[in-house]
Tab-separated table of C-alpha atoms in Angstrom:
chain	number	residue	atom	x	y	z
A	936	UNK	CA	118.816	-36.383	93.989
A	937	UNK	CA	115.624	-34.574	95.520
A	938	UNK	CA	114.858	-36.751	98.538
A	939	UNK	CA	112.151	-35.626	101.090
A	940	UNK	CA	113.242	-34.050	103.877
A	941	UNK	CA	110.100	-33.125	105.903
A	942	UNK	CA	106.493	-31.550	106.029
A	943	UNK	CA	106.085	-28.281	105.191
A	944	UNK	CA	104.058	-27.666	108.030
A	945	UNK	CA	107.417	-28.204	110.231
A	946	UNK	CA	111.046	-26.478	109.877
A	947	UNK	CA	113.645	-28.793	107.424
A	948	UNK	CA	115.450	-28.108	110.779
A	949	UNK	CA	113.904	-30.148	112.761
A	950	UNK	CA	115.285	-32.980	110.776
A	951	UNK	CA	118.621	-31.172	109.357
A	952	UNK	CA	121.691	-29.800	112.028
A	953	UNK	CA	122.006	-26.610	111.584
A	954	UNK	CA	125.756	-25.929	109.871
A	955	UNK	CA	128.091	-24.611	112.221
A	956	UNK	CA	131.079	-23.293	109.195
A	957	UNK	CA	128.360	-22.750	106.118
A	958	UNK	CA	126.258	-19.451	105.849
A	959	UNK	CA	122.349	-20.415	105.610
A	960	UNK	CA	120.151	-17.913	103.809
A	961	UNK	CA	116.724	-17.058	103.078
A	962	UNK	CA	115.479	-16.710	99.831
A	963	UNK	CA	112.021	-14.989	99.232
A	964	UNK	CA	109.905	-13.780	96.235
A	965	UNK	CA	109.317	-10.167	96.055
A	966	UNK	CA	106.575	-11.466	93.356
A	967	UNK	CA	104.661	-13.588	95.960
A	968	UNK	CA	105.298	-10.611	98.799
A	969	UNK	CA	104.284	-8.045	98.278
A	970	UNK	CA	106.305	-4.950	100.156
A	971	UNK	CA	108.331	-7.751	100.693
A	972	UNK	CA	111.827	-5.582	102.321
A	973	UNK	CA	109.095	-4.053	105.168
A	974	UNK	CA	107.568	-7.600	105.945
A	975	UNK	CA	111.191	-8.868	106.653
A	976	UNK	CA	111.816	-6.328	108.699
A	977	UNK	CA	108.347	-6.514	110.680
A	978	UNK	CA	109.352	-10.381	111.179
A	979	UNK	CA	112.532	-9.445	112.357
A	980	UNK	CA	110.934	-6.901	115.354
A	981	UNK	CA	113.559	-5.658	117.597
A	982	UNK	CA	116.048	-8.022	115.944
A	983	UNK	CA	119.005	-7.087	113.388
A	984	UNK	CA	118.556	-8.518	110.254
A	985	UNK	CA	121.235	-9.304	107.350
A	986	UNK	CA	118.886	-8.731	104.353
A	987	UNK	CA	119.529	-7.821	101.010
A	988	UNK	CA	117.793	-6.729	98.166
A	989	UNK	CA	119.247	-8.317	95.203
A	990	UNK	CA	117.906	-5.689	92.592
A	991	UNK	CA	119.531	-2.712	94.672
A	992	UNK	CA	122.406	-1.011	92.371
A	993	UNK	CA	121.937	-3.188	89.426
A	994	UNK	CA	119.786	-2.717	86.619
A	995	UNK	CA	116.961	-3.850	87.564
A	996	UNK	CA	116.655	-1.582	90.558
A	997	UNK	CA	113.814	0.721	89.261
A	998	UNK	CA	111.686	-2.845	89.541
A	999	UNK	CA	113.168	-3.373	93.442
A	1000	UNK	CA	109.346	-3.149	94.454
A	1001	UNK	CA	109.488	-6.874	93.101
A	1002	UNK	CA	112.617	-7.901	93.807
A	1003	UNK	CA	113.868	-11.067	94.898
A	1004	UNK	CA	115.639	-10.698	98.565
A	1005	UNK	CA	118.479	-12.538	100.429
A	1006	UNK	CA	118.216	-12.626	104.332
A	1007	UNK	CA	121.214	-14.543	106.082
A	1008	UNK	CA	120.005	-16.288	109.151
A	1009	UNK	CA	121.074	-15.918	112.440
A	1010	UNK	CA	119.989	-19.786	113.467
A	1011	UNK	CA	117.313	-22.293	113.198
A	1012	UNK	CA	115.206	-19.603	115.903
A	1013	UNK	CA	116.113	-16.869	113.608
A	1014	UNK	CA	112.739	-14.353	113.877
A	1015	UNK	CA	112.607	-14.161	110.267
A	1016	UNK	CA	112.632	-17.758	109.399
A	1017	UNK	CA	109.758	-18.324	111.886
A	1018	UNK	CA	107.904	-15.702	109.705
A	1019	UNK	CA	108.360	-16.895	106.506
A	1020	UNK	CA	108.042	-21.101	108.026
A	1021	UNK	CA	104.551	-19.566	109.397
A	1022	UNK	CA	102.867	-19.207	105.648
A	1023	UNK	CA	105.611	-19.097	103.144
A	1024	UNK	CA	106.823	-22.591	102.641
A	1025	UNK	CA	102.721	-23.770	101.438
A	1026	UNK	CA	102.714	-20.736	99.425
A	1027	UNK	CA	106.177	-21.194	97.306
A	1028	UNK	CA	107.207	-18.082	98.578
A	1029	UNK	CA	111.110	-18.386	99.095
A	1030	UNK	CA	113.545	-21.058	99.458
A	1031	UNK	CA	116.546	-22.239	101.887
A	1032	UNK	CA	119.895	-22.618	100.719
A	1033	UNK	CA	123.795	-23.534	102.896
A	1034	UNK	CA	125.687	-21.830	101.113
A	1035	UNK	CA	129.369	-23.283	100.237
A	1036	UNK	CA	131.238	-19.755	99.809
A	1037	UNK	CA	131.117	-16.455	101.865
A	1038	UNK	CA	128.148	-14.705	102.413
A	1039	UNK	CA	129.470	-11.910	99.874
A	1040	UNK	CA	130.622	-14.409	96.882
A	1041	UNK	CA	127.355	-15.983	97.333
A	1042	UNK	CA	125.384	-13.098	96.705
A	1043	UNK	CA	126.945	-11.582	93.963
A	1044	UNK	CA	126.796	-15.370	92.149
A	1045	UNK	CA	122.710	-15.260	92.409
A	1046	UNK	CA	122.822	-11.847	91.756
A	1047	UNK	CA	124.612	-12.859	88.273
A	1048	UNK	CA	121.460	-15.182	87.857
A	1049	UNK	CA	118.920	-12.761	87.903
A	1050	UNK	CA	118.710	-12.751	84.153
A	1051	UNK	CA	119.195	-14.907	81.066
A	1052	UNK	CA	120.485	-14.328	77.565
A	1053	UNK	CA	117.798	-15.634	75.884
A	1054	UNK	CA	119.493	-14.360	72.445
A	1055	UNK	CA	122.274	-11.953	71.535
A	1056	UNK	CA	121.946	-8.720	73.425
A	1057	UNK	CA	118.421	-9.416	75.000
A	1058	UNK	CA	118.386	-10.606	78.028
A	1059	UNK	CA	115.470	-11.927	80.512
A	1060	UNK	CA	115.273	-11.457	84.137
A	1061	UNK	CA	114.414	-15.107	85.969
A	1062	UNK	CA	112.349	-15.526	88.650
A	1063	UNK	CA	115.056	-17.002	90.848
A	1064	UNK	CA	113.731	-16.558	93.994
A	1065	UNK	CA	110.578	-18.920	93.192
A	1066	UNK	CA	111.603	-22.448	94.415
A	1067	UNK	CA	110.138	-24.623	91.235
A	1068	UNK	CA	112.814	-22.378	89.613
A	1069	UNK	CA	115.331	-22.760	91.558
A	1070	UNK	CA	114.785	-26.228	91.831
A	1071	UNK	CA	115.309	-26.926	88.685
A	1072	UNK	CA	117.726	-23.736	87.398
A	1073	UNK	CA	120.291	-23.775	90.214
A	1074	UNK	CA	120.106	-27.496	91.514
A	1075	UNK	CA	119.945	-29.230	88.097
A	1076	UNK	CA	121.018	-26.827	84.772
A	1077	UNK	CA	124.052	-25.191	86.038
A	1078	UNK	CA	126.666	-27.351	86.573
A	1079	UNK	CA	129.449	-25.669	85.357
A	1080	UNK	CA	131.249	-22.847	87.547
A	1081	UNK	CA	134.091	-21.547	88.571
A	1082	UNK	CA	132.692	-21.146	92.028
A	1083	UNK	CA	130.621	-23.508	93.253
A	1084	UNK	CA	128.407	-20.951	95.913
A	1085	UNK	CA	125.591	-23.248	96.827
A	1086	UNK	CA	126.238	-26.351	98.712
A	1087	UNK	CA	122.849	-27.318	99.206
A	1088	UNK	CA	119.218	-26.248	98.959
A	1089	UNK	CA	115.315	-26.439	100.911
A	1090	UNK	CA	112.737	-26.393	98.475
A	1091	UNK	CA	109.272	-26.303	99.812
A	1092	UNK	CA	106.921	-27.966	97.154
A	1093	UNK	CA	103.001	-27.203	97.998
A	1094	UNK	CA	102.565	-30.236	95.239
A	1095	UNK	CA	103.777	-33.193	97.538
A	1096	UNK	CA	103.186	-31.167	101.175
A	1097	UNK	CA	107.293	-31.836	101.965
A	1098	UNK	CA	110.169	-29.870	101.793
A	1099	UNK	CA	112.936	-31.519	99.301
A	1100	UNK	CA	116.706	-31.663	99.823
A	1101	UNK	CA	118.388	-30.044	96.493
A	1102	UNK	CA	122.125	-30.660	96.352
A	1103	UNK	CA	123.513	-29.509	92.817
A	1104	UNK	CA	125.959	-31.247	90.575
A	1105	UNK	CA	129.365	-31.179	91.121
A	1106	UNK	CA	131.134	-28.459	89.114
A	1107	UNK	CA	133.433	-28.492	86.868
A	1108	UNK	CA	137.321	-27.431	87.036
A	1109	UNK	CA	138.180	-24.008	86.570
A	1110	UNK	CA	139.394	-20.923	87.902
A	1111	UNK	CA	137.814	-19.048	89.941
A	1112	UNK	CA	136.703	-15.481	88.791
A	1113	UNK	CA	135.125	-12.920	90.538
A	1114	UNK	CA	131.521	-13.400	88.204
A	1115	UNK	CA	130.763	-16.839	87.389
A	1116	UNK	CA	129.814	-17.428	83.524
A	1117	UNK	CA	126.660	-15.105	82.452
A	1118	UNK	CA	123.867	-17.342	82.205
A	1119	UNK	CA	122.749	-18.605	78.386
A	1120	UNK	CA	119.284	-19.870	77.240
A	1121	UNK	CA	119.984	-23.799	76.267
A	1122	UNK	CA	117.348	-26.449	75.176
A	1123	UNK	CA	117.791	-27.751	78.883
A	1124	UNK	CA	116.531	-24.285	80.561
A	1125	UNK	CA	114.247	-23.587	78.270
A	1126	UNK	CA	112.262	-27.114	78.870
A	1127	UNK	CA	112.778	-26.203	82.644
A	1128	UNK	CA	111.351	-22.912	82.155
A	1129	UNK	CA	108.472	-24.035	80.176
A	1130	UNK	CA	107.682	-26.899	82.644
A	1131	UNK	CA	107.053	-24.161	84.942
A	1132	UNK	CA	105.074	-21.960	83.816
A	1133	UNK	CA	102.798	-25.408	82.978
A	1134	UNK	CA	103.273	-25.632	86.422
A	1135	UNK	CA	101.901	-22.580	87.622
A	1136	UNK	CA	99.240	-22.390	85.073
A	1137	UNK	CA	98.479	-25.893	86.881
A	1138	UNK	CA	98.250	-24.077	90.366
A	1139	UNK	CA	96.432	-21.449	89.668
A	1140	UNK	CA	93.812	-23.863	87.867
A	1141	UNK	CA	93.477	-26.035	91.091
A	1142	UNK	CA	93.205	-23.033	93.482
A	1143	UNK	CA	90.542	-21.786	91.237
A	1144	UNK	CA	88.414	-25.525	91.081
A	1145	UNK	CA	85.571	-25.874	93.835
A	1146	UNK	CA	85.418	-29.687	95.866
A	1147	UNK	CA	83.629	-31.204	93.812
A	1148	UNK	CA	85.610	-30.761	90.417
A	1149	UNK	CA	88.675	-31.619	92.763
A	1150	UNK	CA	87.428	-35.023	93.911
A	1151	UNK	CA	86.478	-35.381	89.672
A	1152	UNK	CA	90.389	-35.326	89.284
A	1153	UNK	CA	91.510	-37.564	92.176
A	1154	UNK	CA	90.743	-36.446	95.648
A	1155	UNK	CA	90.945	-32.634	97.545
A	1156	UNK	CA	94.578	-33.142	97.984
A	1157	UNK	CA	96.061	-31.638	95.416
A	1158	UNK	CA	99.288	-34.319	95.792
A	1159	UNK	CA	96.551	-36.897	94.726
A	1160	UNK	CA	95.137	-34.405	92.308
A	1161	UNK	CA	98.130	-33.067	90.704
A	1162	UNK	CA	98.720	-35.848	87.956
A	1163	UNK	CA	95.156	-36.089	86.142
A	1164	UNK	CA	95.318	-32.418	86.130
A	1165	UNK	CA	98.729	-32.371	84.389
A	1166	UNK	CA	97.806	-34.858	82.137
A	1167	UNK	CA	94.749	-32.757	81.126
A	1168	UNK	CA	96.783	-29.130	80.971
A	1169	UNK	CA	99.433	-31.016	78.352
A	1170	UNK	CA	95.936	-32.277	76.123
A	1171	UNK	CA	95.270	-28.901	75.959
A	1172	UNK	CA	98.077	-27.599	75.045
A	1173	UNK	CA	98.686	-30.118	72.124
A	1174	UNK	CA	95.157	-28.984	71.117
A	1175	UNK	CA	95.882	-25.262	70.881
A	1176	UNK	CA	94.665	-23.276	74.122
A	1177	UNK	CA	96.822	-20.753	74.935
A	1178	UNK	CA	95.857	-19.305	77.919
A	1179	UNK	CA	94.422	-20.283	81.518
A	1180	UNK	CA	90.888	-19.783	80.702
A	1181	UNK	CA	91.037	-21.537	77.405
A	1182	UNK	CA	92.900	-24.753	79.623
A	1183	UNK	CA	89.929	-24.364	82.034
A	1184	UNK	CA	86.811	-25.037	79.298
A	1185	UNK	CA	89.137	-27.733	77.867
A	1186	UNK	CA	88.866	-29.420	81.448
A	1187	UNK	CA	85.525	-28.941	81.943
A	1188	UNK	CA	84.991	-30.116	78.650
A	1189	UNK	CA	87.122	-33.428	79.614
A	1190	UNK	CA	86.639	-34.035	83.218
A	1191	UNK	CA	86.300	-37.685	84.064
A	1192	UNK	CA	82.133	-38.641	83.864
A	1193	UNK	CA	81.416	-39.612	87.648
A	1194	UNK	CA	78.996	-42.612	88.479
C-alpha cells in the first residue's frame, strides 16, 4: 500500500510520530547532489553526524563521488533532515527509512543491494538512493529476504507533490544469515527499471517545456499534465523513438490542438 502521507512542503514527521525504538535513516542520492559528503556535513553544522558513504570499502569505491549516503538521524529536528527538507524532497534527492533492525545490519543490507546481477558474472549498479527506485525495488519487488531490514519507507514523489508511505511486503520464513541473498535480475525488476527510465525521461522533458506547452498537456502543474505526457512518451517509444530528443520531436508533432 502506498498511501499519500502529506505534501512535500511538510516533514512526514508532522503526521507520524518519531519511532522510539527503531532507527530512522535518510538515504541521499550522490548522483543528484554534487559533493554529497561535504553537503551533509554543511547541513550538520557544529553537531555530530552519523553518516556512511555506501560505496566506501566496496568494489565501487573508485566512484565514491556518486555514492549514495546513509545518514542516521537523531530526531525530527536533526539539522541534516532539516537541510534535506528545504529542497531535497521536491527534487527527489533521497528518502527516509525506518529500520526494523539495528543500524549496522540495515546498512549492510542496503550495501548488498547496490548492484544487481543482470547475467551470470555481469553485475550493474542500482541507483538505490533514488526514491522511485527504492519505492519499487525495496517496497514492491524484494519480499523474500532472510532479514527484514526495513519496516517502512517515506518516499517523496515530485509528480503528485506528496510523500508516500511504503511498507514492504512481509518476508518469507528463512534463516537469518549475515548477508541477504544476492539481488538477481527478474522480469519484475526489469519492468521496474524500465518504468524508472521512462519516468526519468518524462520528468526531464517536463522540465524543459515552457508554460504554453505544459498547458496543452493538461495544466501548468505536473500532476495534471503527467498522464498525457506519459501517454505520449509511451506512444513515442512504440513508434521507435530511442532518445529524449526523438521523444520531444514526437511530442511536439502530436500535441493536442488548442482552439
